[in-house]
Amino acid sequence: MSIVWILISCLLVSIIATEVELPVSVQGDITSPLVTLGTLQAFSDAWNEHDLDKLMSFMSDDCEFHAVAGPDLLGKSWIGRESVREGFSQAFVTFPDARWIHPVHFLSPSRGVTESTFVGTRKTADGSHLKVEARMVDIFTFDEQGKIKVKNAFRKDRPPFPVSAKSK
């Protein structure tokens, strides 16, 4: 008897699944020979150099940066070139010694991913220092000219740890 109920349940689920329209997000295929793994590595290098001008040279005019943290669903969002530049700058102000190490890059026709380890130290209100070290990914969307239109950053929620005066 239980096998009959299992079959009926499977049949009902398949009928419901074909009748319900789920939202689907389709990204266009922008096949740009301008974006290579070398492009993503050069962008990573610019982050480690803390070079805002070089970073912005990779970004499109209508770019967006969604930071790893913030009050919104996508974290703190910075929209437009000047705003994105400010967002990038804030990362260096918050973590003056920020580094992104051990990068691995992936590409598809219109998207890219860089996986790395973020390492940085920030000063707290009481003057102590906290170190952040966690794996992270950046997911990129490219425009037709091979520029980064969206940089969406995600980082493991690993708690920061105190840094002793000797190890700074």
JSON list of C-alpha atoms in Angstrom, two decimals:
[
{"chain": "A", "resi": 1, "resn": "MET", "atom": "CA", "xyz": [0.00, 0.00, 0.00]},
{"chain": "A", "resi": 2, "resn": "SER", "atom": "CA", "xyz": [2.81, 2.44, 0.80]},
{"chain": "A", "resi": 3, "resn": "ILE", "atom": "CA", "xyz": [4.37, 2.01, -2.65]},
{"chain": "A", "resi": 4, "resn": "VAL", "atom": "CA", "xyz": [1.10, 3.19, -4.22]},
{"chain": "A", "resi": 5, "resn": "TRP", "atom": "CA", "xyz": [1.18, 6.37, -2.12]},
{"chain": "A", "resi": 6, "resn": "ILE", "atom": "CA", "xyz": [4.77, 7.00, -3.09]},
{"chain": "A", "resi": 7, "resn": "LEU", "atom": "CA", "xyz": [3.89, 6.67, -6.79]},
{"chain": "A", "resi": 8, "resn": "ILE", "atom": "CA", "xyz": [0.84, 8.92, -6.42]},
{"chain": "A", "resi": 9, "resn": "SER", "atom": "CA", "xyz": [2.95, 11.50, -4.55]},
{"chain": "A", "resi": 10, "resn": "CYS", "atom": "CA", "xyz": [5.60, 11.46, -7.26]},
{"chain": "A", "resi": 11, "resn": "LEU", "atom": "CA", "xyz": [2.94, 11.87, -9.94]},
{"chain": "A", "resi": 12, "resn": "LEU", "atom": "CA", "xyz": [1.36, 14.81, -8.10]},
{"chain": "A", "resi": 13, "resn": "VAL", "atom": "CA", "xyz": [4.73, 16.49, -7.58]},
{"chain": "A", "resi": 14, "resn": "SER", "atom": "CA", "xyz": [5.57, 16.18, -11.27]},
{"chain": "A", "resi": 15, "resn": "ILE", "atom": "CA", "xyz": [2.17, 17.59, -12.28]},
{"chain": "A", "resi": 16, "resn": "ILE", "atom": "CA", "xyz": [2.53, 20.51, -9.85]},
{"chain": "A", "resi": 17, "resn": "ALA", "atom": "CA", "xyz": [6.11, 21.15, -10.95]},
{"chain": "A", "resi": 18, "resn": "THR", "atom": "CA", "xyz": [5.08, 21.43, -14.61]},
{"chain": "A", "resi": 19, "resn": "GLU", "atom": "CA", "xyz": [2.15, 23.75, -13.81]},
{"chain": "A", "resi": 20, "resn": "VAL", "atom": "CA", "xyz": [4.04, 26.17, -11.55]},
{"chain": "A", "resi": 21, "resn": "GLU", "atom": "CA", "xyz": [6.17, 28.78, -13.27]},
{"chain": "A", "resi": 22, "resn": "LEU", "atom": "CA", "xyz": [9.25, 29.57, -11.27]},
{"chain": "A", "resi": 23, "resn": "PRO", "atom": "CA", "xyz": [11.12, 32.83, -11.83]},
{"chain": "A", "resi": 24, "resn": "VAL", "atom": "CA", "xyz": [14.12, 32.33, -14.05]},
{"chain": "A", "resi": 25, "resn": "SER", "atom": "CA", "xyz": [17.00, 34.75, -14.50]},
{"chain": "A", "resi": 26, "resn": "VAL", "atom": "CA", "xyz": [18.73, 34.46, -17.84]},
{"chain": "A", "resi": 27, "resn": "GLN", "atom": "CA", "xyz": [21.98, 36.30, -18.47]},
{"chain": "A", "resi": 28, "resn": "GLY", "atom": "CA", "xyz": [22.91, 37.11, -22.05]},
{"chain": "A", "resi": 29, "resn": "ASP", "atom": "CA", "xyz": [25.99, 35.51, -23.51]},
{"chain": "A", "resi": 30, "resn": "ILE", "atom": "CA", "xyz": [28.49, 38.27, -24.08]},
{"chain": "A", "resi": 31, "resn": "THR", "atom": "CA", "xyz": [31.37, 36.43, -25.61]},
{"chain": "A", "resi": 32, "resn": "SER", "atom": "CA", "xyz": [34.23, 38.89, -25.35]},
{"chain": "A", "resi": 33, "resn": "PRO", "atom": "CA", "xyz": [37.75, 37.89, -26.34]},
{"chain": "A", "resi": 34, "resn": "LEU", "atom": "CA", "xyz": [38.81, 40.94, -24.31]},
{"chain": "A", "resi": 35, "resn": "VAL", "atom": "CA", "xyz": [38.35, 39.13, -20.98]},
{"chain": "A", "resi": 36, "resn": "THR", "atom": "CA", "xyz": [40.94, 36.50, -20.16]},
{"chain": "A", "resi": 37, "resn": "LEU", "atom": "CA", "xyz": [42.24, 34.81, -17.04]},
{"chain": "A", "resi": 38, "resn": "GLY", "atom": "CA", "xyz": [45.09, 37.31, -17.33]},
{"chain": "A", "resi": 39, "resn": "THR", "atom": "CA", "xyz": [42.54, 40.14, -17.06]},
{"chain": "A", "resi": 40, "resn": "LEU", "atom": "CA", "xyz": [41.25, 38.74, -13.78]},
{"chain": "A", "resi": 41, "resn": "GLN", "atom": "CA", "xyz": [44.81, 38.28, -12.50]},
{"chain": "A", "resi": 42, "resn": "ALA", "atom": "CA", "xyz": [45.69, 41.88, -13.43]},
{"chain": "A", "resi": 43, "resn": "PHE", "atom": "CA", "xyz": [42.58, 43.07, -11.57]},
{"chain": "A", "resi": 44, "resn": "SER", "atom": "CA", "xyz": [43.66, 41.03, -8.53]},
{"chain": "A", "resi": 45, "resn": "ASP", "atom": "CA", "xyz": [47.15, 42.51, -8.77]},
{"chain": "A", "resi": 46, "resn": "ALA", "atom": "CA", "xyz": [45.66, 46.03, -8.79]},
{"chain": "A", "resi": 47, "resn": "TRP", "atom": "CA", "xyz": [43.82, 45.22, -5.55]},
{"chain": "A", "resi": 48, "resn": "ASN", "atom": "CA", "xyz": [47.06, 44.08, -3.91]},
{"chain": "A", "resi": 49, "resn": "GLU", "atom": "CA", "xyz": [48.80, 47.23, -5.14]},
{"chain": "A", "resi": 50, "resn": "HIS", "atom": "CA", "xyz": [45.95, 49.35, -3.64]},
{"chain": "A", "resi": 51, "resn": "ASP", "atom": "CA", "xyz": [45.88, 51.19, -7.00]},
{"chain": "A", "resi": 52, "resn": "LEU", "atom": "CA", "xyz": [42.46, 52.85, -7.39]},
{"chain": "A", "resi": 53, "resn": "ASP", "atom": "CA", "xyz": [43.21, 54.24, -10.86]},
{"chain": "A", "resi": 54, "resn": "LYS", "atom": "CA", "xyz": [44.26, 50.84, -12.15]},
{"chain": "A", "resi": 55, "resn": "LEU", "atom": "CA", "xyz": [41.22, 49.17, -10.52]},
{"chain": "A", "resi": 56, "resn": "MET", "atom": "CA", "xyz": [38.85, 51.66, -12.11]},
{"chain": "A", "resi": 57, "resn": "SER", "atom": "CA", "xyz": [40.42, 51.07, -15.55]},
{"chain": "A", "resi": 58, "resn": "PHE", "atom": "CA", "xyz": [38.83, 47.58, -15.44]},
{"chain": "A", "resi": 59, "resn": "MET", "atom": "CA", "xyz": [35.34, 48.91, -14.57]},
{"chain": "A", "resi": 60, "resn": "SER", "atom": "CA", "xyz": [32.56, 49.92, -17.00]},
{"chain": "A", "resi": 61, "resn": "ASP", "atom": "CA", "xyz": [30.97, 53.38, -16.91]},
{"chain": "A", "resi": 62, "resn": "ASP", "atom": "CA", "xyz": [27.79, 51.95, -15.33]},
{"chain": "A", "resi": 63, "resn": "CYS", "atom": "CA", "xyz": [29.57, 49.65, -12.88]},
{"chain": "A", "resi": 64, "resn": "GLU", "atom": "CA", "xyz": [28.33, 48.28, -9.55]},
{"chain": "A", "resi": 65, "resn": "PHE", "atom": "CA", "xyz": [30.19, 46.99, -6.51]},
{"chain": "A", "resi": 66, "resn": "HIS", "atom": "CA", "xyz": [28.38, 44.90, -3.90]},
{"chain": "A", "resi": 67, "resn": "ALA", "atom": "CA", "xyz": [30.58, 44.60, -0.82]},
{"chain": "A", "resi": 68, "resn": "VAL", "atom": "CA", "xyz": [30.85, 41.55, 1.44]},
{"chain": "A", "resi": 69, "resn": "ALA", "atom": "CA", "xyz": [28.89, 43.25, 4.22]},
{"chain": "A", "resi": 70, "resn": "GLY", "atom": "CA", "xyz": [26.25, 45.87, 4.65]},
{"chain": "A", "resi": 71, "resn": "PRO", "atom": "CA", "xyz": [22.61, 46.47, 5.48]},
{"chain": "A", "resi": 72, "resn": "ASP", "atom": "CA", "xyz": [21.09, 45.40, 2.16]},
{"chain": "A", "resi": 73, "resn": "LEU", "atom": "CA", "xyz": [20.43, 42.02, 0.56]},
{"chain": "A", "resi": 74, "resn": "LEU", "atom": "CA", "xyz": [23.57, 42.42, -1.58]},
{"chain": "A", "resi": 75, "resn": "GLY", "atom": "CA", "xyz": [25.62, 43.98, 1.21]},
{"chain": "A", "resi": 76, "resn": "LYS", "atom": "CA", "xyz": [26.60, 47.63, 0.82]},
{"chain": "A", "resi": 77, "resn": "SER", "atom": "CA", "xyz": [26.06, 48.55, -2.84]},
{"chain": "A", "resi": 78, "resn": "TRP", "atom": "CA", "xyz": [28.05, 51.19, -4.69]},
{"chain": "A", "resi": 79, "resn": "ILE", "atom": "CA", "xyz": [26.49, 52.17, -8.05]},
{"chain": "A", "resi": 80, "resn": "GLY", "atom": "CA", "xyz": [28.27, 54.23, -10.74]},
{"chain": "A", "resi": 81, "resn": "ARG", "atom": "CA", "xyz": [31.99, 54.92, -11.29]},
{"chain": "A", "resi": 82, "resn": "GLU", "atom": "CA", "xyz": [32.50, 57.56, -8.60]},
{"chain": "A", "resi": 83, "resn": "SER", "atom": "CA", "xyz": [30.52, 55.57, -6.05]},
{"chain": "A", "resi": 84, "resn": "VAL", "atom": "CA", "xyz": [32.39, 52.33, -6.88]},
{"chain": "A", "resi": 85, "resn": "ARG", "atom": "CA", "xyz": [35.72, 54.16, -6.57]},
{"chain": "A", "resi": 86, "resn": "GLU", "atom": "CA", "xyz": [34.63, 55.33, -3.11]},
{"chain": "A", "resi": 87, "resn": "GLY", "atom": "CA", "xyz": [33.63, 51.77, -2.17]},
{"chain": "A", "resi": 88, "resn": "PHE", "atom": "CA", "xyz": [37.00, 50.41, -3.28]},
{"chain": "A", "resi": 89, "resn": "SER", "atom": "CA", "xyz": [38.72, 53.20, -1.34]},
{"chain": "A", "resi": 90, "resn": "GLN", "atom": "CA", "xyz": [36.75, 52.31, 1.81]},
{"chain": "A", "resi": 91, "resn": "ALA", "atom": "CA", "xyz": [38.18, 48.78, 1.66]},
{"chain": "A", "resi": 92, "resn": "PHE", "atom": "CA", "xyz": [41.71, 50.22, 1.86]},
{"chain": "A", "resi": 93, "resn": "VAL", "atom": "CA", "xyz": [40.77, 52.65, 4.64]},
{"chain": "A", "resi": 94, "resn": "THR", "atom": "CA", "xyz": [39.16, 49.87, 6.69]},
{"chain": "A", "resi": 95, "resn": "PHE", "atom": "CA", "xyz": [41.99, 47.40, 6.01]},
{"chain": "A", "resi": 96, "resn": "PRO", "atom": "CA", "xyz": [45.17, 49.39, 5.23]},
{"chain": "A", "resi": 97, "resn": "ASP", "atom": "CA", "xyz": [47.19, 46.17, 4.89]},
{"chain": "A", "resi": 98, "resn": "ALA", "atom": "CA", "xyz": [44.57, 44.30, 2.83]},
{"chain": "A", "resi": 99, "resn": "ARG", "atom": "CA", "xyz": [45.82, 41.49, 0.59]},
{"chain": "A", "resi": 100, "resn": "TRP", "atom": "CA", "xyz": [44.07, 38.96, -1.60]},
{"chain": "A", "resi": 101, "resn": "ILE", "atom": "CA", "xyz": [46.27, 35.88, -1.85]},
{"chain": "A", "resi": 102, "resn": "HIS", "atom": "CA", "xyz": [46.19, 32.52, -3.62]},
{"chain": "A", "resi": 103, "resn": "PRO", "atom": "CA", "xyz": [43.75, 33.59, -6.37]},
{"chain": "A", "resi": 104, "resn": "VAL", "atom": "CA", "xyz": [42.09, 31.10, -8.70]},
{"chain": "A", "resi": 105, "resn": "HIS", "atom": "CA", "xyz": [40.12, 32.46, -11.66]},
{"chain": "A", "resi": 106, "resn": "PHE", "atom": "CA", "xyz": [37.25, 31.02, -13.73]},
{"chain": "A", "resi": 107, "resn": "LEU", "atom": "CA", "xyz": [35.58, 32.42, -16.84]},
{"chain": "A", "resi": 108, "resn": "SER", "atom": "CA", "xyz": [32.39, 31.92, -18.80]},
{"chain": "A", "resi": 109, "resn": "PRO", "atom": "CA", "xyz": [31.29, 34.02, -21.78]},
{"chain": "A", "resi": 110, "resn": "SER", "atom": "CA", "xyz": [29.78, 36.89, -19.75]},
{"chain": "A", "resi": 111, "resn": "ARG", "atom": "CA", "xyz": [30.79, 36.09, -16.17]},
{"chain": "A", "resi": 112, "resn": "GLY", "atom": "CA", "xyz": [33.92, 35.43, -14.18]},
{"chain": "A", "resi": 113, "resn": "VAL", "atom": "CA", "xyz": [34.90, 34.33, -10.69]},
{"chain": "A", "resi": 114, "resn": "THR", "atom": "CA", "xyz": [37.99, 34.95, -8.60]},
{"chain": "A", "resi": 115, "resn": "GLU", "atom": "CA", "xyz": [38.41, 32.82, -5.49]},
{"chain": "A", "resi": 116, "resn": "SER", "atom": "CA", "xyz": [41.07, 34.00, -3.04]},
{"chain": "A", "resi": 117, "resn": "THR", "atom": "CA", "xyz": [42.00, 34.38, 0.60]},
{"chain": "A", "resi": 118, "resn": "PHE", "atom": "CA", "xyz": [41.42, 37.83, 2.04]},
{"chain": "A", "resi": 119, "resn": "VAL", "atom": "CA", "xyz": [43.86, 38.93, 4.75]},
{"chain": "A", "resi": 120, "resn": "GLY", "atom": "CA", "xyz": [43.60, 42.28, 6.47]},
{"chain": "A", "resi": 121, "resn": "THR", "atom": "CA", "xyz": [43.82, 44.05, 9.81]},
{"chain": "A", "resi": 122, "resn": "ARG", "atom": "CA", "xyz": [41.42, 46.72, 11.02]},
{"chain": "A", "resi": 123, "resn": "LYS", "atom": "CA", "xyz": [41.65, 49.03, 13.98]},
{"chain": "A", "resi": 124, "resn": "THR", "atom": "CA", "xyz": [38.76, 48.97, 16.44]},
{"chain": "A", "resi": 125, "resn": "ALA", "atom": "CA", "xyz": [37.27, 51.91, 18.37]},
{"chain": "A", "resi": 126, "resn": "ASP", "atom": "CA", "xyz": [39.31, 50.99, 21.45]},
{"chain": "A", "resi": 127, "resn": "GLY", "atom": "CA", "xyz": [42.57, 51.05, 19.48]},
{"chain": "A", "resi": 128, "resn": "SER", "atom": "CA", "xyz": [43.10, 47.30, 19.33]},
{"chain": "A", "resi": 129, "resn": "HIS", "atom": "CA", "xyz": [43.60, 45.49, 16.03]},
{"chain": "A", "resi": 130, "resn": "LEU", "atom": "CA", "xyz": [41.58, 42.62, 14.59]},
{"chain": "A", "resi": 131, "resn": "LYS", "atom": "CA", "xyz": [42.80, 40.40, 11.80]},
{"chain": "A", "resi": 132, "resn": "VAL", "atom": "CA", "xyz": [40.47, 38.95, 9.19]},
{"chain": "A", "resi": 133, "resn": "GLU", "atom": "CA", "xyz": [41.61, 35.93, 7.21]},
{"chain": "A", "resi": 134, "resn": "ALA", "atom": "CA", "xyz": [38.99, 34.08, 5.20]},
{"chain": "A", "resi": 135, "resn": "ARG", "atom": "CA", "xyz": [38.34, 32.55, 1.79]},
{"chain": "A", "resi": 136, "resn": "MET", "atom": "CA", "xyz": [36.20, 34.64, -0.52]},
{"chain": "A", "resi": 137, "resn": "VAL", "atom": "CA", "xyz": [34.92, 34.93, -4.07]},
{"chain": "A", "resi": 138, "resn": "ASP", "atom": "CA", "xyz": [34.22, 37.80, -6.39]},
{"chain": "A", "resi": 139, "resn": "ILE", "atom": "CA", "xyz": [31.61, 37.16, -9.06]},
{"chain": "A", "resi": 140, "resn": "PHE", "atom": "CA", "xyz": [31.97, 39.43, -12.08]},
{"chain": "A", "resi": 141, "resn": "THR", "atom": "CA", "xyz": [29.59, 40.34, -14.88]},
{"chain": "A", "resi": 142, "resn": "PHE", "atom": "CA", "xyz": [31.26, 41.79, -17.99]},
{"chain": "A", "resi": 143, "resn": "ASP", "atom": "CA", "xyz": [29.91, 44.23, -20.55]},
{"chain": "A", "resi": 144, "resn": "GLU", "atom": "CA", "xyz": [30.32, 44.02, -24.34]},
{"chain": "A", "resi": 145, "resn": "GLN", "atom": "CA", "xyz": [33.67, 45.86, -24.18]},
{"chain": "A", "resi": 146, "resn": "GLY", "atom": "CA", "xyz": [35.13, 43.39, -21.69]},
{"chain": "A", "resi": 147, "resn": "LYS", "atom": "CA", "xyz": [34.85, 45.78, -18.74]},
{"chain": "A", "resi": 148, "resn": "ILE", "atom": "CA", "xyz": [33.56, 44.72, -15.32]},
{"chain": "A", "resi": 149, "resn": "LYS", "atom": "CA", "xyz": [29.97, 45.85, -14.99]},
{"chain": "A", "resi": 150, "resn": "VAL", "atom": "CA", "xyz": [29.30, 44.14, -11.62]},
{"chain": "A", "resi": 151, "resn": "LYS", "atom": "CA", "xyz": [31.70, 43.03, -8.89]},
{"chain": "A", "resi": 152, "resn": "ASN", "atom": "CA", "xyz": [29.76, 41.05, -6.30]},
{"chain": "A", "resi": 153, "resn": "ALA", "atom": "CA", "xyz": [31.95, 40.03, -3.33]},
{"chain": "A", "resi": 154, "resn": "PHE", "atom": "CA", "xyz": [31.29, 37.17, -0.88]},
{"chain": "A", "resi": 155, "resn": "ARG", "atom": "CA", "xyz": [33.46, 36.16, 2.07]},
{"chain": "A", "resi": 156, "resn": "LYS", "atom": "CA", "xyz": [33.28, 33.37, 4.66]},
{"chain": "A", "resi": 157, "resn": "ASP", "atom": "CA", "xyz": [31.89, 34.64, 7.95]},
{"chain": "A", "resi": 158, "resn": "ARG", "atom": "CA", "xyz": [34.97, 33.71, 9.95]},
{"chain": "A", "resi": 159, "resn": "PRO", "atom": "CA", "xyz": [35.30, 35.80, 13.12]},
{"chain": "A", "resi": 160, "resn": "PRO", "atom": "CA", "xyz": [38.25, 38.20, 13.22]},
{"chain": "A", "resi": 161, "resn": "PHE", "atom": "CA", "xyz": [40.90, 37.53, 15.85]},
{"chain": "A", "resi": 162, "resn": "PRO", "atom": "CA", "xyz": [42.97, 39.90, 18.01]},
{"chain": "A", "resi": 163, "resn": "VAL", "atom": "CA", "xyz": [46.43, 40.82, 16.83]},
{"chain": "A", "resi": 164, "resn": "SER", "atom": "CA", "xyz": [49.18, 41.22, 19.40]},
{"chain": "A", "resi": 165, "resn": "ALA", "atom": "CA", "xyz": [51.45, 44.27, 19.20]},
{"chain": "A", "resi": 166, "resn": "LYS", "atom": "CA", "xyz": [54.40, 41.99, 18.31]},
{"chain": "A", "resi": 167, "resn": "SER", "atom": "CA", "xyz": [52.73, 40.38, 15.30]},
{"chain": "A", "resi": 168, "resn": "LYS", "atom": "CA", "xyz": [51.55, 43.60, 13.57]}
]
